[in-house]
């Protein structure tokens, strides 16, 4: 068996020890006589799995008691709809558009707001700059009466990340953040947010699961048209189990949480992520063969897009990378070029192998 270094943006690489443990437990989980996929979500075995997963997740992110953690289905895209359904009712929400994902969230909210008897406002956008930077405070046009302010703290496609808490808008309005592609990559102050959500398939586990962290005072505000399975209050009251939750995805996520704790928690994970990203950015910046288009203070540690100056070499670059065991480096079709997604599960050795290959390729072709 040869495993590649997998730079996929999502579904993405999982830590190898997690996959090995899941394989070992596939047929018989802890003597239950069956695997996790086959057991009742209401039995004591699965109950212990979901409870442990929540405890570990709370511990990793230091989530305060007044926040609820929901394990939901439908991915981050479903949250684009679920957030206005739960929080907008008859009011207005502000959206910051800093890349493809926040643009999609805004578009869905605008569409739904009509039916919800409210509105969605664009409070700032970097689209005219090709989504290569963050918004400055002076550019924002915030509505202090908005029901919430939505933003995406890591734009997976453009490689733009908001990390510095000083760059988070100063507002009394609850901030709703899409953290799908960088949650658990470093410690954060959950108190700065009203709601955080993240699809699992980037930095948490299998697709199909989305985790929502929501402050308790934001529960119970859903518009009357909200289906029960999409109502945060109902899901919170039912321990995310109004219906059958994505049990296997929750189990694997729980294994990932234990693996992260074993790494020393998020401070240690962050140090590793800093080293990985620095290695690749330093190489890109020293090269005149490759380039990253993102403004330095906005560069993501998780998703690193780069272009070959001579784009006619793209296919040769990808073919050689594949041969070197470096998979899924093709950039998103909307931006072209390459993208290396280096989530928590990517070891430093994978980034070293990528940089070695890139150096070698540019020496041969440059
Ligand atoms: C991948 C991604 C999404 C969409 O996730 P789905 O699970 O496919 O709905 C939304 N936001 C961000 C930031 C993403 O990276």
Coordinates of C-alpha atoms and ligand atoms in Angstrom, one line a residue:
X1 CA 0.0 0.0 0.0
X2 CA 1.3 3.5 -0.9
X3 CA -0.4 6.5 0.5
X4 CA 0.1 9.8 -1.3
X5 CA 0.5 13.2 0.2
X6 CA -3.0 14.4 -0.4
X7 CA -3.4 18.2 -0.9
X8 CA -7.2 18.0 -1.6
X9 CA -9.2 21.0 -0.4
X10 CA -12.0 18.7 0.7
X11 CA -12.9 16.0 1.3
X12 CA -9.4 16.1 2.6
X13 CA -6.7 13.9 4.1
X14 CA -7.4 12.4 7.5
X15 CA -4.7 11.6 10.1
X16 CA -3.4 8.1 9.4
X17 CA -3.7 6.9 13.0
X18 CA -7.4 7.9 12.9
X19 CA -7.9 5.8 9.8
X20 CA -6.1 2.9 11.3
X21 CA -8.1 3.0 14.4
X22 CA -11.4 3.3 12.4
X23 CA -10.3 0.3 10.3
X24 CA -9.5 -1.8 13.4
X25 CA -12.8 -1.0 14.9
X26 CA -14.8 -1.4 11.7
X27 CA -16.3 -4.8 12.4
X28 CA -16.4 -4.7 16.2
X29 CA -16.4 -1.4 18.2
X30 CA -15.1 -2.0 21.7
X31 CA -16.6 -5.4 22.0
X32 CA -20.1 -4.3 20.9
X33 CA -20.1 -7.1 18.4
X34 CA -20.9 -4.7 15.5
X35 CA -19.3 -1.6 14.0
X36 CA -20.3 2.0 14.7
X37 CA -22.2 2.3 11.3
X38 CA -24.4 -0.6 12.4
X39 CA -25.5 0.5 15.9
X40 CA -28.5 2.4 17.1
X41 CA -27.9 6.1 17.6
X42 CA -30.0 5.8 20.8
X43 CA -28.0 3.0 22.3
X44 CA -25.5 3.4 25.1
X45 CA -22.5 2.8 22.8
X46 CA -23.3 5.5 20.4
X47 CA -24.4 7.8 23.2
X48 CA -21.0 7.5 24.7
X49 CA -19.4 8.2 21.3
X50 CA -21.3 11.5 20.7
X51 CA -20.9 12.6 24.3
X52 CA -17.1 12.0 24.3
X53 CA -16.9 13.8 20.9
X54 CA -18.6 16.9 22.3
X55 CA -16.5 17.0 25.5
X56 CA -13.3 16.8 23.5
X57 CA -14.4 19.3 20.9
X58 CA -15.4 21.8 23.7
X59 CA -12.1 21.2 25.4
X60 CA -10.0 21.8 22.3
X61 CA -11.7 25.1 21.5
X62 CA -12.4 26.1 25.1
X63 CA -16.1 26.6 24.3
X64 CA -17.8 28.5 27.1
X65 CA -20.9 26.9 28.8
X66 CA -23.4 29.3 27.3
X67 CA -22.7 27.9 23.8
X68 CA -24.4 24.8 22.5
X69 CA -22.6 22.4 20.1
X70 CA -24.8 20.8 17.4
X71 CA -23.8 17.9 15.1
X72 CA -25.9 18.5 12.0
X73 CA -26.2 17.3 8.4
X74 CA -26.3 19.0 5.1
X75 CA -22.8 20.5 5.0
X76 CA -21.9 24.2 5.3
X77 CA -24.1 25.0 2.3
X78 CA -27.2 24.0 4.2
X79 CA -26.1 26.4 6.9
X80 CA -26.2 29.2 4.3
X81 CA -30.0 28.7 4.4
X82 CA -30.4 27.6 7.9
X83 CA -28.7 30.7 9.4
X84 CA -31.2 33.2 7.9
X85 CA -34.1 30.8 8.7
X86 CA -33.1 30.7 12.3
X87 CA -31.8 34.3 12.9
X88 CA -33.2 36.6 10.3
X89 CA -37.0 36.6 10.8
X90 CA -38.4 40.0 9.8
X91 CA -35.0 41.7 10.2
X92 CA -31.9 42.4 8.2
X93 CA -28.5 40.7 8.2
X94 CA -25.1 42.0 7.1
X95 CA -22.8 40.0 4.9
X96 CA -19.1 40.5 4.1
X97 CA -18.0 39.0 0.8
X98 CA -14.4 38.0 0.7
X99 CA -14.4 35.0 -1.6
X100 CA -16.5 32.4 -3.3
X101 CA -17.9 30.9 -0.1
X102 CA -19.1 34.1 1.6
X103 CA -20.5 35.2 -1.7
X104 CA -22.6 32.0 -1.9
X105 CA -23.8 32.5 1.7
X106 CA -24.8 36.1 0.9
X107 CA -26.6 35.0 -2.3
X108 CA -28.6 32.3 -0.4
X109 CA -29.5 34.8 2.4
X110 CA -30.7 37.4 -0.1
X111 CA -32.9 34.8 -1.8
X112 CA -34.4 33.6 1.4
X113 CA -34.8 37.0 3.0
X114 CA -37.6 37.8 0.7
X115 CA -39.6 34.8 1.9
X116 CA -38.6 35.6 5.5
X117 CA -39.9 39.1 5.3
X118 CA -36.4 40.6 5.9
X119 CA -33.3 41.6 4.0
X120 CA -29.7 40.8 3.5
X121 CA -27.2 43.6 3.0
X122 CA -23.8 43.6 1.5
X123 CA -21.6 45.3 4.1
X124 CA -18.3 45.0 2.4
X125 CA -16.7 43.1 -0.5
X126 CA -13.2 42.5 -2.0
X127 CA -14.5 41.1 -5.2
X128 CA -13.2 44.0 -7.3
X129 CA -9.7 43.0 -6.1
X130 CA -10.1 39.4 -7.1
X131 CA -10.6 38.2 -3.4
X132 CA -6.9 38.6 -2.6
X133 CA -7.1 40.5 0.6
X134 CA -9.1 41.2 3.8
X135 CA -11.5 44.1 4.4
X136 CA -10.3 47.1 6.4
X137 CA -12.5 48.5 9.2
X138 CA -12.9 51.8 7.3
X139 CA -14.4 50.0 4.3
X140 CA -17.2 48.3 6.3
X141 CA -20.7 49.7 6.2
X142 CA -22.2 48.0 9.2
X143 CA -25.8 48.1 10.3
X144 CA -25.8 48.3 14.1
X145 CA -29.4 46.9 14.1
X146 CA -28.6 43.9 12.0
X147 CA -29.7 40.5 13.3
X148 CA -26.2 39.2 12.6
X149 CA -23.1 39.9 10.6
X150 CA -22.0 36.9 8.5
X151 CA -18.4 36.4 7.4
X152 CA -16.1 33.6 6.3
X153 CA -12.8 33.5 8.2
X154 CA -11.0 31.2 5.7
X155 CA -11.8 31.4 2.1
X156 CA -10.8 28.0 0.9
X157 CA -10.7 28.8 -2.8
X158 CA -8.8 32.0 -2.7
X159 CA -6.5 31.2 0.3
X160 CA -7.6 34.3 2.3
X161 CA -7.7 33.9 6.1
X162 CA -8.8 36.2 8.9
X163 CA -6.7 35.2 11.9
X164 CA -5.9 38.4 13.8
X165 CA -8.7 39.1 16.3
X166 CA -8.0 42.8 15.8
X167 CA -9.3 42.5 12.2
X168 CA -12.6 41.0 13.2
X169 CA -15.3 43.8 12.9
X170 CA -16.0 45.6 16.2
X171 CA -19.7 45.4 16.6
X172 CA -22.4 44.6 19.1
X173 CA -24.2 42.5 16.4
X174 CA -23.6 38.7 16.7
X175 CA -20.9 37.6 14.3
X176 CA -21.7 34.4 12.4
X177 CA -18.6 32.8 11.0
X178 CA -18.1 30.1 8.4
X179 CA -14.9 28.4 9.7
X180 CA -15.2 25.2 7.5
X181 CA -11.7 25.2 6.3
X182 CA -9.7 26.3 9.3
X183 CA -11.6 25.3 12.4
X184 CA -9.3 23.5 14.9
X185 CA -6.1 24.8 13.1
X186 CA -5.4 27.1 16.1
X187 CA -7.0 28.4 19.3
X188 CA -9.7 31.0 18.9
X189 CA -11.8 33.1 21.3
X190 CA -15.3 31.7 20.8
X191 CA -16.7 34.6 22.8
X192 CA -16.2 36.9 19.9
X193 CA -18.8 35.0 17.9
X194 CA -22.6 34.4 18.1
X195 CA -22.4 31.4 15.9
X196 CA -19.6 29.4 14.3
X197 CA -20.2 26.7 11.8
X198 CA -17.9 24.2 9.9
X199 CA -18.5 21.5 7.4
X200 CA -16.5 18.5 8.6
X201 CA -14.7 17.4 5.4
X202 CA -11.8 19.8 5.6
X203 CA -10.3 19.7 9.0
X204 CA -12.7 17.5 11.1
X205 CA -13.7 14.3 9.4
X206 CA -16.0 12.8 6.8
X207 CA -18.4 14.9 4.7
X208 CA -22.1 14.9 5.6
X209 CA -21.5 16.4 9.1
X210 CA -21.5 20.1 9.9
X211 CA -20.8 21.3 13.4
X212 CA -22.5 24.4 14.7
X213 CA -21.4 26.3 17.9
X214 CA -24.2 28.6 18.8
X215 CA -24.7 31.0 21.8
X216 CA -27.8 30.1 23.8
X217 CA -29.5 33.4 23.4
X218 CA -29.6 32.9 19.6
X219 CA -31.8 29.8 20.0
X220 CA -35.5 30.0 19.7
X221 CA -35.6 32.8 17.1
X222 CA -36.4 30.7 14.0
X223 CA -38.9 31.9 11.5
X224 CA -42.3 30.1 11.6
X225 CA -41.5 28.4 8.2
X226 CA -38.4 26.7 9.6
X227 CA -38.6 22.8 9.4
X228 CA -38.0 21.1 12.8
X229 CA -34.8 19.4 11.6
X230 CA -33.4 22.8 10.7
X231 CA -34.4 24.6 13.9
X232 CA -31.4 25.1 16.1
X233 CA -33.6 25.2 19.2
X234 CA -35.2 21.9 18.4
X235 CA -31.9 20.3 17.6
X236 CA -30.3 21.6 20.7
X237 CA -33.2 20.4 22.9
X238 CA -32.8 16.9 21.3
X239 CA -29.1 16.6 21.6
X240 CA -28.7 16.8 17.8
X241 CA -30.8 13.7 17.6
X242 CA -34.3 14.7 16.6
X243 CA -33.7 12.2 13.8
X244 CA -30.8 9.9 13.0
X245 CA -27.6 11.9 13.0
X246 CA -24.6 11.1 10.7
X247 CA -23.3 8.6 13.2
X248 CA -20.2 7.3 11.5
X249 CA -19.0 10.9 10.6
X250 CA -19.5 11.9 14.3
X251 CA -17.5 8.8 15.4
X252 CA -14.6 9.6 13.0
X253 CA -14.7 13.3 14.1
X254 CA -14.4 12.1 17.7
X255 CA -11.3 10.1 16.8
X256 CA -9.8 13.2 15.1
X257 CA -10.5 15.2 18.3
X258 CA -8.6 12.6 20.4
X259 CA -5.8 12.7 17.9
X260 CA -5.6 16.5 18.2
X261 CA -5.5 16.3 22.0
X262 CA -2.7 13.8 21.6
X263 CA -0.8 16.3 19.6
X264 CA -0.9 18.6 22.6
X265 CA -4.1 20.6 21.8
X266 CA -4.6 23.5 19.4
X267 CA -1.5 25.6 20.6
X268 CA 0.7 22.7 19.5
X269 CA -1.3 22.1 16.3
X270 CA -1.0 25.8 15.5
X271 CA 2.8 25.8 15.9
X272 CA 2.9 22.9 13.4
X273 CA 0.6 24.7 11.0
X274 CA 2.8 27.9 11.2
X275 CA 5.9 25.9 10.3
X276 CA 4.2 24.1 7.4
X277 CA 2.8 27.3 5.9
X278 CA 6.0 29.3 6.4
X279 CA 8.0 26.7 4.5
X280 CA 5.7 26.9 1.5
X281 CA 5.2 30.7 1.5
X282 CA 9.0 31.4 2.0
X283 CA 9.7 29.2 -1.0
X284 CA 7.1 30.9 -3.1
X285 CA 8.3 34.3 -2.2
X286 CA 11.9 33.5 -3.0
X287 CA 10.9 32.1 -6.4
X288 CA 10.3 33.9 -9.7
X289 CA 8.9 30.7 -11.2
X290 CA 5.9 30.5 -8.9
X291 CA 3.7 33.2 -7.3
X292 CA 1.0 33.5 -4.6
X293 CA -1.4 36.4 -5.4
X294 CA -2.7 37.0 -1.8
X295 CA -1.8 40.0 0.2
X296 CA 0.7 38.8 2.9
X297 CA -1.3 39.7 6.0
X298 CA -4.3 37.8 4.5
X299 CA -2.6 34.6 3.6
X300 CA -4.2 31.3 4.7
X301 CA -2.2 28.7 6.6
X302 CA -4.6 26.0 5.3
X303 CA -5.2 26.7 1.6
X304 CA -2.2 28.0 -0.4
X305 CA -3.0 28.8 -4.1
X306 CA -0.1 29.5 -6.4
X307 CA 0.4 30.1 -10.1
X308 CA 3.2 29.1 -12.4
X309 CA 4.4 32.2 -14.2
X310 CA 4.3 30.1 -17.4
X311 CA 0.9 28.6 -17.3
X312 CA 1.6 26.4 -20.3
X313 CA 3.6 24.2 -17.8
X314 CA 0.6 23.5 -15.6
X315 CA -0.2 20.0 -17.0
X316 CA 3.5 19.0 -16.8
X317 CA 3.6 20.2 -13.3
X318 CA 0.6 18.2 -12.2
X319 CA 1.7 15.1 -14.0
X320 CA 5.2 15.2 -12.4
X321 CA 3.6 15.9 -9.0
X322 CA 1.4 12.9 -9.3
X323 CA 4.4 10.7 -10.1
X324 CA 6.1 12.1 -7.0
X325 CA 3.2 11.0 -4.9
X326 CA 1.8 14.5 -4.5
X327 CA -2.0 14.4 -5.2
X328 CA -4.8 16.9 -5.9
X329 CA -2.8 20.0 -6.4
X330 CA -4.9 21.4 -9.2
X331 CA -6.4 24.8 -8.2
X332 CA -10.1 25.5 -8.2
X333 CA -11.4 26.1 -11.7
X334 CA -12.5 29.6 -10.8
X335 CA -8.9 30.8 -10.0
X336 CA -6.8 28.3 -12.0
X337 CA -3.2 27.4 -11.2
X338 CA -2.5 25.2 -8.2
X339 CA -3.6 25.0 -4.6
X340 CA -2.0 23.1 -1.8
X341 CA -4.4 22.5 1.1
X342 CA -2.4 21.7 4.1
X343 CA -4.9 21.0 6.9
X344 CA -4.0 19.6 10.3
X345 CA -3.6 16.1 8.9
X346 CA -0.9 17.1 6.4
X347 CA 2.5 16.3 8.0
X348 CA 5.5 18.7 7.7
X349 CA 7.1 15.9 5.6
X350 CA 4.3 16.4 3.0
X351 CA 5.1 20.1 2.6
X352 CA 8.8 19.4 2.5
X353 CA 8.2 16.8 -0.3
X354 CA 6.1 19.4 -2.2
X355 CA 8.7 22.1 -1.9
X356 CA 11.4 19.7 -3.0
X357 CA 9.4 18.8 -6.1
X358 CA 8.6 22.4 -6.9
X359 CA 12.3 23.4 -6.6
X360 CA 13.3 20.5 -8.8
X361 CA 10.6 21.3 -11.4
X362 CA 11.5 24.9 -11.6
X363 CA 15.2 24.0 -12.0
X364 CA 14.4 21.7 -14.9
X365 CA 11.9 24.0 -16.6
X366 CA 12.9 27.5 -15.5
Ligands
LIG1 C1 -16.2 23.6 1.5 C2 -16.8 24.8 2.1 C3 -18.2 25.1 2.1 C4 -19.2 24.1 1.5 O1 -19.2 22.9 2.2 P1 -20.3 21.8 1.8 O2 -20.1 20.9 3.0 O3 -19.9 21.2 0.5 O4 -21.6 22.4 1.8 C5 -18.6 26.3 2.7 N1 -17.7 27.1 3.2 C6 -16.4 26.9 3.2 C7 -15.5 27.9 3.8 C8 -15.9 25.8 2.6 O5 -14.6 25.6 2.6

